[in-house]
GROMACS .gro file of C-alpha atoms in nm:
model
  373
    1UNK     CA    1  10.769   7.805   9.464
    2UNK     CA    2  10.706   8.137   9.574
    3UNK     CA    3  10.767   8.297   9.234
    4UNK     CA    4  10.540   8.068   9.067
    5UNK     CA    5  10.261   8.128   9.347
    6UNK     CA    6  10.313   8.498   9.267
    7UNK     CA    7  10.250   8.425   8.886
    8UNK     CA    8   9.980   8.258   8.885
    9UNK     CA    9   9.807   8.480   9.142
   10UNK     CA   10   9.838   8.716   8.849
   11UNK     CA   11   9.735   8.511   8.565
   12UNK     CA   12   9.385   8.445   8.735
   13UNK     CA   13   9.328   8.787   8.810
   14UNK     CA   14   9.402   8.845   8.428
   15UNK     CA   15   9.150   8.579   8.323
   16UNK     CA   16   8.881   8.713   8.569
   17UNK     CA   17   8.957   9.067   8.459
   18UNK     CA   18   9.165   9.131   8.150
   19UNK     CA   19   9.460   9.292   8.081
   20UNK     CA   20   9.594   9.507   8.357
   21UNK     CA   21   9.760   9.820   8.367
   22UNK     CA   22  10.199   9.848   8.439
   23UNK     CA   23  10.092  10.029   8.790
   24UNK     CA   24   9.879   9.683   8.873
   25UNK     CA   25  10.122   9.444   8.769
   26UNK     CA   26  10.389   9.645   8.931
   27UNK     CA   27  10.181   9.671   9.257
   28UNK     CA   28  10.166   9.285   9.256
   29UNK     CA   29  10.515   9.229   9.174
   30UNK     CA   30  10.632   9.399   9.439
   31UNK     CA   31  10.363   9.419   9.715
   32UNK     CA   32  10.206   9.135   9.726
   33UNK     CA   33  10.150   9.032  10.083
   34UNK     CA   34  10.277   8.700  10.023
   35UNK     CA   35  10.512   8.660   9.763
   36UNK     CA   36  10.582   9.027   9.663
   37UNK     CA   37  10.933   9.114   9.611
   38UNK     CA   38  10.938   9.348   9.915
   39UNK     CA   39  10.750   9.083  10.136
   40UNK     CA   40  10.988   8.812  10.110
   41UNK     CA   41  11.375   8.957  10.094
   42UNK     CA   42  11.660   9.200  10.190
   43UNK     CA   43  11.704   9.341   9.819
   44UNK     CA   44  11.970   9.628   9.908
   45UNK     CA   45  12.385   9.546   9.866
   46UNK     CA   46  12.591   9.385   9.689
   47UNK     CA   47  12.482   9.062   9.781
   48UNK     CA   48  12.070   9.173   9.689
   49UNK     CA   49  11.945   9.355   9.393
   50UNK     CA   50  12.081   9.719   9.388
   51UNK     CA   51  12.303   9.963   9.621
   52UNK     CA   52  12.163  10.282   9.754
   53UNK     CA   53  12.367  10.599   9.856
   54UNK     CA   54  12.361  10.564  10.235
   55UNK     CA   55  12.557  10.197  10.139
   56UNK     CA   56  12.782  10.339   9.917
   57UNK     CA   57  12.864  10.632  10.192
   58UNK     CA   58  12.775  10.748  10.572
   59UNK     CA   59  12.866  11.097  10.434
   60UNK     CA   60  12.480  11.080  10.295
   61UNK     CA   61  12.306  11.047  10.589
   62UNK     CA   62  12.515  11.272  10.769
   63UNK     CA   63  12.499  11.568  10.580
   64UNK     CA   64  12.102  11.500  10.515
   65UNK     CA   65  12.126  11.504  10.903
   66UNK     CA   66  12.289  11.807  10.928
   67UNK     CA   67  12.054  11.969  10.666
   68UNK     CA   68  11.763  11.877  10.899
   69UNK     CA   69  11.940  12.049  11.206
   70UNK     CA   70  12.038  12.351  10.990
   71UNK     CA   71  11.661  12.390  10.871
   72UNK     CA   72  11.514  12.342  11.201
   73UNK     CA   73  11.708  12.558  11.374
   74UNK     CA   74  11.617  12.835  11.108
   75UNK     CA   75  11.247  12.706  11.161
   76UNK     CA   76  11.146  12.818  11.515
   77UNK     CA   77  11.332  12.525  11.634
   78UNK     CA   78  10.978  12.351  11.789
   79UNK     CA   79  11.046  12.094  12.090
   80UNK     CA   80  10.835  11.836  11.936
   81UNK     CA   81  10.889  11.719  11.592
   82UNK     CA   82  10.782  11.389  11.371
   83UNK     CA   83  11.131  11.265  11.204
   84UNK     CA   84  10.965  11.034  10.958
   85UNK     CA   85  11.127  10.812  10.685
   86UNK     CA   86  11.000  10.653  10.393
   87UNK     CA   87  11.109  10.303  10.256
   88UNK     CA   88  11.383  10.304  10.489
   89UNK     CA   89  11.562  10.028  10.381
   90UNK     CA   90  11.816   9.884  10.599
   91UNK     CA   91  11.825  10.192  10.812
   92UNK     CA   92  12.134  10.343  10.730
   93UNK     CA   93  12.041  10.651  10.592
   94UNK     CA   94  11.870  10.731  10.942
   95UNK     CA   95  12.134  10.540  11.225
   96UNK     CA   96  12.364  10.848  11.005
   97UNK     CA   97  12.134  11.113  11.053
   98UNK     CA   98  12.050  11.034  11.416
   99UNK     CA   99  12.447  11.036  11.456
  100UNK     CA  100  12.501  11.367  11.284
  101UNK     CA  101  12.170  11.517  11.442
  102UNK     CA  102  12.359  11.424  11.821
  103UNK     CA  103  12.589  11.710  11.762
  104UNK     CA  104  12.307  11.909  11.812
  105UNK     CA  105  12.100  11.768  12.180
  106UNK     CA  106  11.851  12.011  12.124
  107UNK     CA  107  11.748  11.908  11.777
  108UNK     CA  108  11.811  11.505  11.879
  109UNK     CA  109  11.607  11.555  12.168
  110UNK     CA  110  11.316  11.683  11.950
  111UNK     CA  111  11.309  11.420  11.718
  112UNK     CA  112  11.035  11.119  11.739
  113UNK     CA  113  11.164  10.880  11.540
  114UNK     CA  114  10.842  10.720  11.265
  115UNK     CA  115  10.945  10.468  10.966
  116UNK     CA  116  10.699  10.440  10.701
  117UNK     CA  117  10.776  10.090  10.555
  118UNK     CA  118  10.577   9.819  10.447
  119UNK     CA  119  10.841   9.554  10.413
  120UNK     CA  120  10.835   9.324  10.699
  121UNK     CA  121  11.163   9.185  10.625
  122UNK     CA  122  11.290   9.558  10.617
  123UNK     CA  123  11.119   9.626  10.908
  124UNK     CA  124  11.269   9.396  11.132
  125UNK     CA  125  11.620   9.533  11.033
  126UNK     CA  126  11.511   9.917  11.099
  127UNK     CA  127  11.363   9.802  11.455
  128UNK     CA  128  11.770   9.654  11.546
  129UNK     CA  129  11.944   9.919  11.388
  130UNK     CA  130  11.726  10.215  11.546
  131UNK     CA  131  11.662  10.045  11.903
  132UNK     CA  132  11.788  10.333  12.069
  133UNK     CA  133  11.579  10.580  11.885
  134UNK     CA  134  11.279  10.394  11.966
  135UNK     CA  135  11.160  10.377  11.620
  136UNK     CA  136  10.778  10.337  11.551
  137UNK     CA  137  10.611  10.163  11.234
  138UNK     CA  138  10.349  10.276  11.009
  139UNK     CA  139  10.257  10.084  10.674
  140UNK     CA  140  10.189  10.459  10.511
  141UNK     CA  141  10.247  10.851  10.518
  142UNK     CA  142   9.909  10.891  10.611
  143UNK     CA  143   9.882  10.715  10.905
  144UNK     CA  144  10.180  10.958  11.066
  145UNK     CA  145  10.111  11.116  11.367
  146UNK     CA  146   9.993  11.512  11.374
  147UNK     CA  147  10.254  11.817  11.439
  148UNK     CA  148  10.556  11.930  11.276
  149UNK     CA  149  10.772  11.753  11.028
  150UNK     CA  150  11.105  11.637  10.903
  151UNK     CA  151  11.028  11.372  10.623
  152UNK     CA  152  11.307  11.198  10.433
  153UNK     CA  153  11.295  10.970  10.145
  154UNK     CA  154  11.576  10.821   9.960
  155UNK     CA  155  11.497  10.603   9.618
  156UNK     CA  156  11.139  10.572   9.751
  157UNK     CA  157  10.954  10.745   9.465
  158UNK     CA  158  11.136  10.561   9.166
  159UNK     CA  159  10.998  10.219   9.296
  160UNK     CA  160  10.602  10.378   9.323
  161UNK     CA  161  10.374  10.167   8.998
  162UNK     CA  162  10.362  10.351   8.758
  163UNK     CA  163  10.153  10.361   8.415
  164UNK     CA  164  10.303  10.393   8.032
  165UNK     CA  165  10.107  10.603   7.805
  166UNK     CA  166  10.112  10.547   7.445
  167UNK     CA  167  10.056  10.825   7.179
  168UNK     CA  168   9.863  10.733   6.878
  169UNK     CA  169   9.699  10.843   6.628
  170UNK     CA  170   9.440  11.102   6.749
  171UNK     CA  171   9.488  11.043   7.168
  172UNK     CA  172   9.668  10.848   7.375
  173UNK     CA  173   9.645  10.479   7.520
  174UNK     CA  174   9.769  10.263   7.778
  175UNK     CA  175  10.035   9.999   7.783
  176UNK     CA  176   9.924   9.701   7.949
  177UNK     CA  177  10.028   9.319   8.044
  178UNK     CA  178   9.787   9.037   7.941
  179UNK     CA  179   9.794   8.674   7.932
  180UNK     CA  180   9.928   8.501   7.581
  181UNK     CA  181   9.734   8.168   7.513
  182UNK     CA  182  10.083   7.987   7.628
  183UNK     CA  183  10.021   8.169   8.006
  184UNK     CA  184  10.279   8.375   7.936
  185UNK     CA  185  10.285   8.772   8.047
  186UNK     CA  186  10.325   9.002   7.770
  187UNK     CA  187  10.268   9.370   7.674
  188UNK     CA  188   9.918   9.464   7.473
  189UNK     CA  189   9.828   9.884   7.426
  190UNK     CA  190   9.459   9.969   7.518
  191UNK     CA  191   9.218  10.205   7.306
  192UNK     CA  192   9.276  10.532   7.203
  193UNK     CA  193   9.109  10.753   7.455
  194UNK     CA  194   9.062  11.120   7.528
  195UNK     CA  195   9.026  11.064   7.959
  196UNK     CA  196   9.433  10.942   7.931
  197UNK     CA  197   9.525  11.209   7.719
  198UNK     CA  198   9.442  11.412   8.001
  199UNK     CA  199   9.667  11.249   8.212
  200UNK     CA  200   9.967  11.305   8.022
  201UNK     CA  201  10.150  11.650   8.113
  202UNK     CA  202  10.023  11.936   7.870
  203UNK     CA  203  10.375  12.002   7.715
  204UNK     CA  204  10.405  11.640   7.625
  205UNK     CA  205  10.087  11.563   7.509
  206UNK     CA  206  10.104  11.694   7.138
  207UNK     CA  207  10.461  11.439   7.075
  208UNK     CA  208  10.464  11.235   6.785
  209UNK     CA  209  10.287  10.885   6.755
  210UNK     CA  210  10.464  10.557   6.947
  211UNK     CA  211  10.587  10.823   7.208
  212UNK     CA  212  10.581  10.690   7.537
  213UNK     CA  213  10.507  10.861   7.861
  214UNK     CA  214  10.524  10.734   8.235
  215UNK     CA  215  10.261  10.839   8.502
  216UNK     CA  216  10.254  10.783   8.840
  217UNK     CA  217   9.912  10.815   8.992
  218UNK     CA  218  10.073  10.675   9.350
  219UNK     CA  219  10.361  10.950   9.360
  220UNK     CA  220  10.032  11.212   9.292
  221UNK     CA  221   9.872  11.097   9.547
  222UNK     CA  222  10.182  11.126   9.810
  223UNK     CA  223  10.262  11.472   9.678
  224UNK     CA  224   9.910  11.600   9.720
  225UNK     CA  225   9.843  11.459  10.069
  226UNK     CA  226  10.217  11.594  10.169
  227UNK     CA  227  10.100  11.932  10.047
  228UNK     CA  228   9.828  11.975  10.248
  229UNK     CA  229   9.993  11.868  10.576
  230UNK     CA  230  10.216  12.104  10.525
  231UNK     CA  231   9.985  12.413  10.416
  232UNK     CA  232   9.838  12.340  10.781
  233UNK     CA  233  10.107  12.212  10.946
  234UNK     CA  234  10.501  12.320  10.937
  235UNK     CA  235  10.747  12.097  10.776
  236UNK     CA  236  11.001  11.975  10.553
  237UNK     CA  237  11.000  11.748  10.331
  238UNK     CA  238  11.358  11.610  10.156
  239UNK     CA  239  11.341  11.353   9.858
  240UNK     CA  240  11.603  11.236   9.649
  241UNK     CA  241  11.590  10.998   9.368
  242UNK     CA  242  11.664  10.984   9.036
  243UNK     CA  243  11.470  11.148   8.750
  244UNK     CA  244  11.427  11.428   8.526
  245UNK     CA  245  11.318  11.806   8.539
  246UNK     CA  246  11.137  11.925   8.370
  247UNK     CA  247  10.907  11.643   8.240
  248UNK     CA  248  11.031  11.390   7.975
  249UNK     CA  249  10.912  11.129   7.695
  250UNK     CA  250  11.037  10.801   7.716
  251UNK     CA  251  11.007  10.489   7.888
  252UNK     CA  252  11.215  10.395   8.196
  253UNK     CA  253  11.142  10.153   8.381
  254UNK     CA  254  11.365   9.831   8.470
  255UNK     CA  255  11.376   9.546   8.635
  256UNK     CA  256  11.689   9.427   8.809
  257UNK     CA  257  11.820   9.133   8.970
  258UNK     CA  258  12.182   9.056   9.105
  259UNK     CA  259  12.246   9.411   8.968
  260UNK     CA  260  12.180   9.338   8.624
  261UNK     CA  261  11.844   9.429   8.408
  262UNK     CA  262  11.619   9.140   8.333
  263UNK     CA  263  11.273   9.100   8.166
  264UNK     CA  264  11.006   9.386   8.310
  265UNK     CA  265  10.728   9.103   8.327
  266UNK     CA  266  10.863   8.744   8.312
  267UNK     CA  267  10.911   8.621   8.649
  268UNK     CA  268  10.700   8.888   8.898
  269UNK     CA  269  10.833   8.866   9.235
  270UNK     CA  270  11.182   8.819   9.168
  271UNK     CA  271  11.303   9.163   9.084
  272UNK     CA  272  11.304   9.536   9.170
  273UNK     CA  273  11.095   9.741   8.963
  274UNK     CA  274  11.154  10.097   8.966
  275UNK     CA  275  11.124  10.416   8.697
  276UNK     CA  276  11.282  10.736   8.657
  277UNK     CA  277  11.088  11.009   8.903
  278UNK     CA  278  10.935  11.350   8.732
  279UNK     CA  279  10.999  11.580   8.939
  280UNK     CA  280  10.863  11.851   8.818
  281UNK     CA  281  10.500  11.695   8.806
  282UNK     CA  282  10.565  11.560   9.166
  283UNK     CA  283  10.640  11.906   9.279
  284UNK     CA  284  10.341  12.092   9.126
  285UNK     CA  285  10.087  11.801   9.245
  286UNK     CA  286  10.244  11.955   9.589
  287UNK     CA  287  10.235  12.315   9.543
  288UNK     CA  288   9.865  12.279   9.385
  289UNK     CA  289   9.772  12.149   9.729
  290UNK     CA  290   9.978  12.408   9.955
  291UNK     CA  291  10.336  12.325   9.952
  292UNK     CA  292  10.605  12.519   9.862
  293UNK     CA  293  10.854  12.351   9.647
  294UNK     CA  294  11.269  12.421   9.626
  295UNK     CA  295  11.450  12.264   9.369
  296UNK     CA  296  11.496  11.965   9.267
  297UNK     CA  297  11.885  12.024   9.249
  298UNK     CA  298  12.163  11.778   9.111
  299UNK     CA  299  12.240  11.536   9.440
  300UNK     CA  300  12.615  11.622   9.368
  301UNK     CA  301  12.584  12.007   9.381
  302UNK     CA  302  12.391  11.932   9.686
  303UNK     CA  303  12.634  11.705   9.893
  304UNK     CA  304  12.880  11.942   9.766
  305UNK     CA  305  12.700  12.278   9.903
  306UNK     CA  306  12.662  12.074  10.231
  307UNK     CA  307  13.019  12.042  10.290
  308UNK     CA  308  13.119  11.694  10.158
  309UNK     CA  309  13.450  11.765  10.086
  310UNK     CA  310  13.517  11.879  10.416
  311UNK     CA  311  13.319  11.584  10.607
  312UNK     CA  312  13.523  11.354  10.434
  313UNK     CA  313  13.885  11.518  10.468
  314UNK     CA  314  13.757  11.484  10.853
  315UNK     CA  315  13.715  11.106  10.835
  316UNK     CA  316  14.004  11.015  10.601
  317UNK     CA  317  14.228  11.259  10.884
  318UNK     CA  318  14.156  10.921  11.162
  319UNK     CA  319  14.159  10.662  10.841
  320UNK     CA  320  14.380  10.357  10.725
  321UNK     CA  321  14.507  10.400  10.370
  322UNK     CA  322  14.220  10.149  10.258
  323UNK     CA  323  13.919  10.294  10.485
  324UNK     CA  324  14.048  10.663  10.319
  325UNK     CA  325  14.017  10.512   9.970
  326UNK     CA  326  13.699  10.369  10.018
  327UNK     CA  327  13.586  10.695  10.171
  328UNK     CA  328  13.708  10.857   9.903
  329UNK     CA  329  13.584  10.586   9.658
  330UNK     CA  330  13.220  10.643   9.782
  331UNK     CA  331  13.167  10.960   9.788
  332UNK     CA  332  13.290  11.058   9.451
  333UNK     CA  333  12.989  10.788   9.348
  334UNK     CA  334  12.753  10.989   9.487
  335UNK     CA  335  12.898  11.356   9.372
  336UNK     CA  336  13.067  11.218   9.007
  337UNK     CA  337  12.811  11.365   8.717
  338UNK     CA  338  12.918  11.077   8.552
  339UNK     CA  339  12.759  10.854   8.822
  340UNK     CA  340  12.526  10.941   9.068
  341UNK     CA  341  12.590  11.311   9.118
  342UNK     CA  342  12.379  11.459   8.826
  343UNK     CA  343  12.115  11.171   8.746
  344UNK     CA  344  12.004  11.153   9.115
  345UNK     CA  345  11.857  11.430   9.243
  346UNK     CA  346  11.711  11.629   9.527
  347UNK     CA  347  11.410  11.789   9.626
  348UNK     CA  348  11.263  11.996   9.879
  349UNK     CA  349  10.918  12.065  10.006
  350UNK     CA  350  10.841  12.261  10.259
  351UNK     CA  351  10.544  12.476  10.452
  352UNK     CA  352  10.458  12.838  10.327
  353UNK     CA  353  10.657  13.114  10.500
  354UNK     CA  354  10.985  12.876  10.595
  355UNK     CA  355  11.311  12.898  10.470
  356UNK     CA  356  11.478  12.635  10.221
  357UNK     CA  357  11.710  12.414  10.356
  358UNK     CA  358  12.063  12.482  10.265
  359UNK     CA  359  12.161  12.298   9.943
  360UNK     CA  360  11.854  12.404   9.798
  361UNK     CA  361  11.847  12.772   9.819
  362UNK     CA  362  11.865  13.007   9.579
  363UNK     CA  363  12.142  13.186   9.641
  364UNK     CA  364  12.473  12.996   9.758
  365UNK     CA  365  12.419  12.811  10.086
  366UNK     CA  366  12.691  12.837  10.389
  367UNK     CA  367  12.838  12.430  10.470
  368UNK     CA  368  12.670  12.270  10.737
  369UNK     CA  369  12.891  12.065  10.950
  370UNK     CA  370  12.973  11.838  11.191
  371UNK     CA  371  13.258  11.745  11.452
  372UNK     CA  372  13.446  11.463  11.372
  373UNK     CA  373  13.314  11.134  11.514
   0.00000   0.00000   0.00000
């Protein structure tokens, strides 16, 4: 019932307005207050939609944790910092963080805990998982509290709406969903126009007619108000997603339910919607507004520079045969550059004058690690 509530929300804002851009339709899809898809379910696991690295393997968290520690340590270690997290999910990525970061009581002790999630569904599972951290909620980045920070994000970006761009003949136009005469969702292309031309990134906008090119005016937005918090403020700022770099053609996004692809538009509200993150136009909306940016670097060479290996020859040392193999199972998934270790990547903002964290710098970073636990 939900589903079809959800539809035909969308169908009478179509009548009363016309066709609607992808970053619209996605915005319903997903956010409706109601019947989005983030309002009313758990989508993450094998039992939901699609798996996300702190699922597949605590290592994630843990060395992400140990990143943090490493970074503010080398950061004038301040007694007071916001630990915030975006889209948090089930809260796995941050109950291993918060574990790895107790190794360290002077960093834990610093930390104030702040999710960013507008899922209340999600919510409710962050609040029992980080009870002892004393977690508190805000519905967006903006509404965090002032001082330094430590911001995390895993897979947040790639589900942001975004817009297609289509080349044609002189400029470029807009992909958009309408309503067919049947009620029916389907695809249309606006006019030609010279204002979305100049939306498209300069090296791509001289490609080839039918060429197709994603925006995301939300991700902008994020990436410019990140920048100037940190150009007045110190902080760090760790994303990783997957994506490109440098910017790309093409069209990527998907829709996926019970871990398989399905129609982008047919039944809104019953699948995750996400698109492949540009990186590099994320981290120049940031540097344009103050940030300095460090990477993005494959998520493999990352976990690898952070000492994966060696976390995990620490937890397979105390393991049955089948937790080692599942150990080991899971965190080749995340380092394999056949799997996740070269599509998924990682990215690093930080304030002007502060180091990059390790895994990101230039020059070969020494292993962060942890004592066996």
């Amino acid at each position: 019932m939900s589903g079809r509530a959800l539809a035909e929300k969308i169908a009478r804002r179509l009548r009363a307005e016309g066709p609607l851009s992808l970053a619209a339709f996605m915005g319903m899809a997903l956010h409706d207050p109601e019947n989005g898809y983030y309002a009313r379910r758990d989508p993450i696991g094998r039992a939901g939609d699609f798996i996300t690295a702190p699922e597949i393997s605590q290592i994630f968290g843990e060395l992400i944790g140990l990143c943090a520690a490493d970074w503010w340590q080398r950061s004038g270690r301040p007694d007071s910092v916001i630990l915030a997290e975006l889209g948090a999910g089930r809260g796995a990525l941050m109950a291993d963080f918060l574990r790895a970061a107790g190794t360290m009581p002077e960093f834990r002790r610093a930390l104030r805990l702040q999710m960013v999630e507008a899922s209340p569904v999600l919510r409710v599972q962050q609040q029992r998982r980080l009870a002892e951290a004393e977690p508190r909620f805000v519905t967006s980045f903006d509404a965090l509290p002032p001082g330094p920070l430590l911001l995390v994000a895993n897979e947040f970006l790639d589900a942001l709406p975004i817009r297609q761009l289509v080349r044609g003949g002189a400029e470029w136009m807009e992909r958009l969903v309408a309503l067919a005469p049947d009620s029916r969702f389907v695809f249309t292309q606006g006019a030609e126009s010279r204002a979305l031309s100049m939306l498209v990134p300069p090296s791509l906008r001289m490609l080839s007619p039918g060429s197709v090119v994603e925006i995301c005016p939300a991700a902008a937005a994020l990436a410019a108000s990140l920048g100037e918090r940190l150009a007045r403020s110190p902080g760090l700022a760790l994303f990783t997603d997957y994506g490109y770099f440098p910017s790309a053609p093409g069209p990527t996004l998907a829709a996926l339910r019970d871990h398989r692809p399905v129609d982008l538009i047919e039944e809104p509200g019953s699948a995750d919607l996400s698109a492949h993150v540009d990186f590099a136009t994320f981290a120049a909306a940031a540097e344009a507004r103050g940030a300095v940016a460090h990477g993005p670097v494959p998520q493999g060479r990352f976990l690898s520079a952070l000492g994966a290996e060696a976390r995990l020859a620490a937890l397979s040392a105390r393991a049955r045969p089948e937790q080692r193999a599942a150990l080991e199972a899971g965190l080749r998934r995340l380092i394999d550059p056949a799997e996740m270790g070269t599509l998924f990547k990682v990215l690093a903002l930080t304030s002007p004058g502060l180091p990059a964290p390790a895994g990101l710098e230039q020059n070969s970073p020494p292993a962060v690690s942890m004592n066996p636990a």
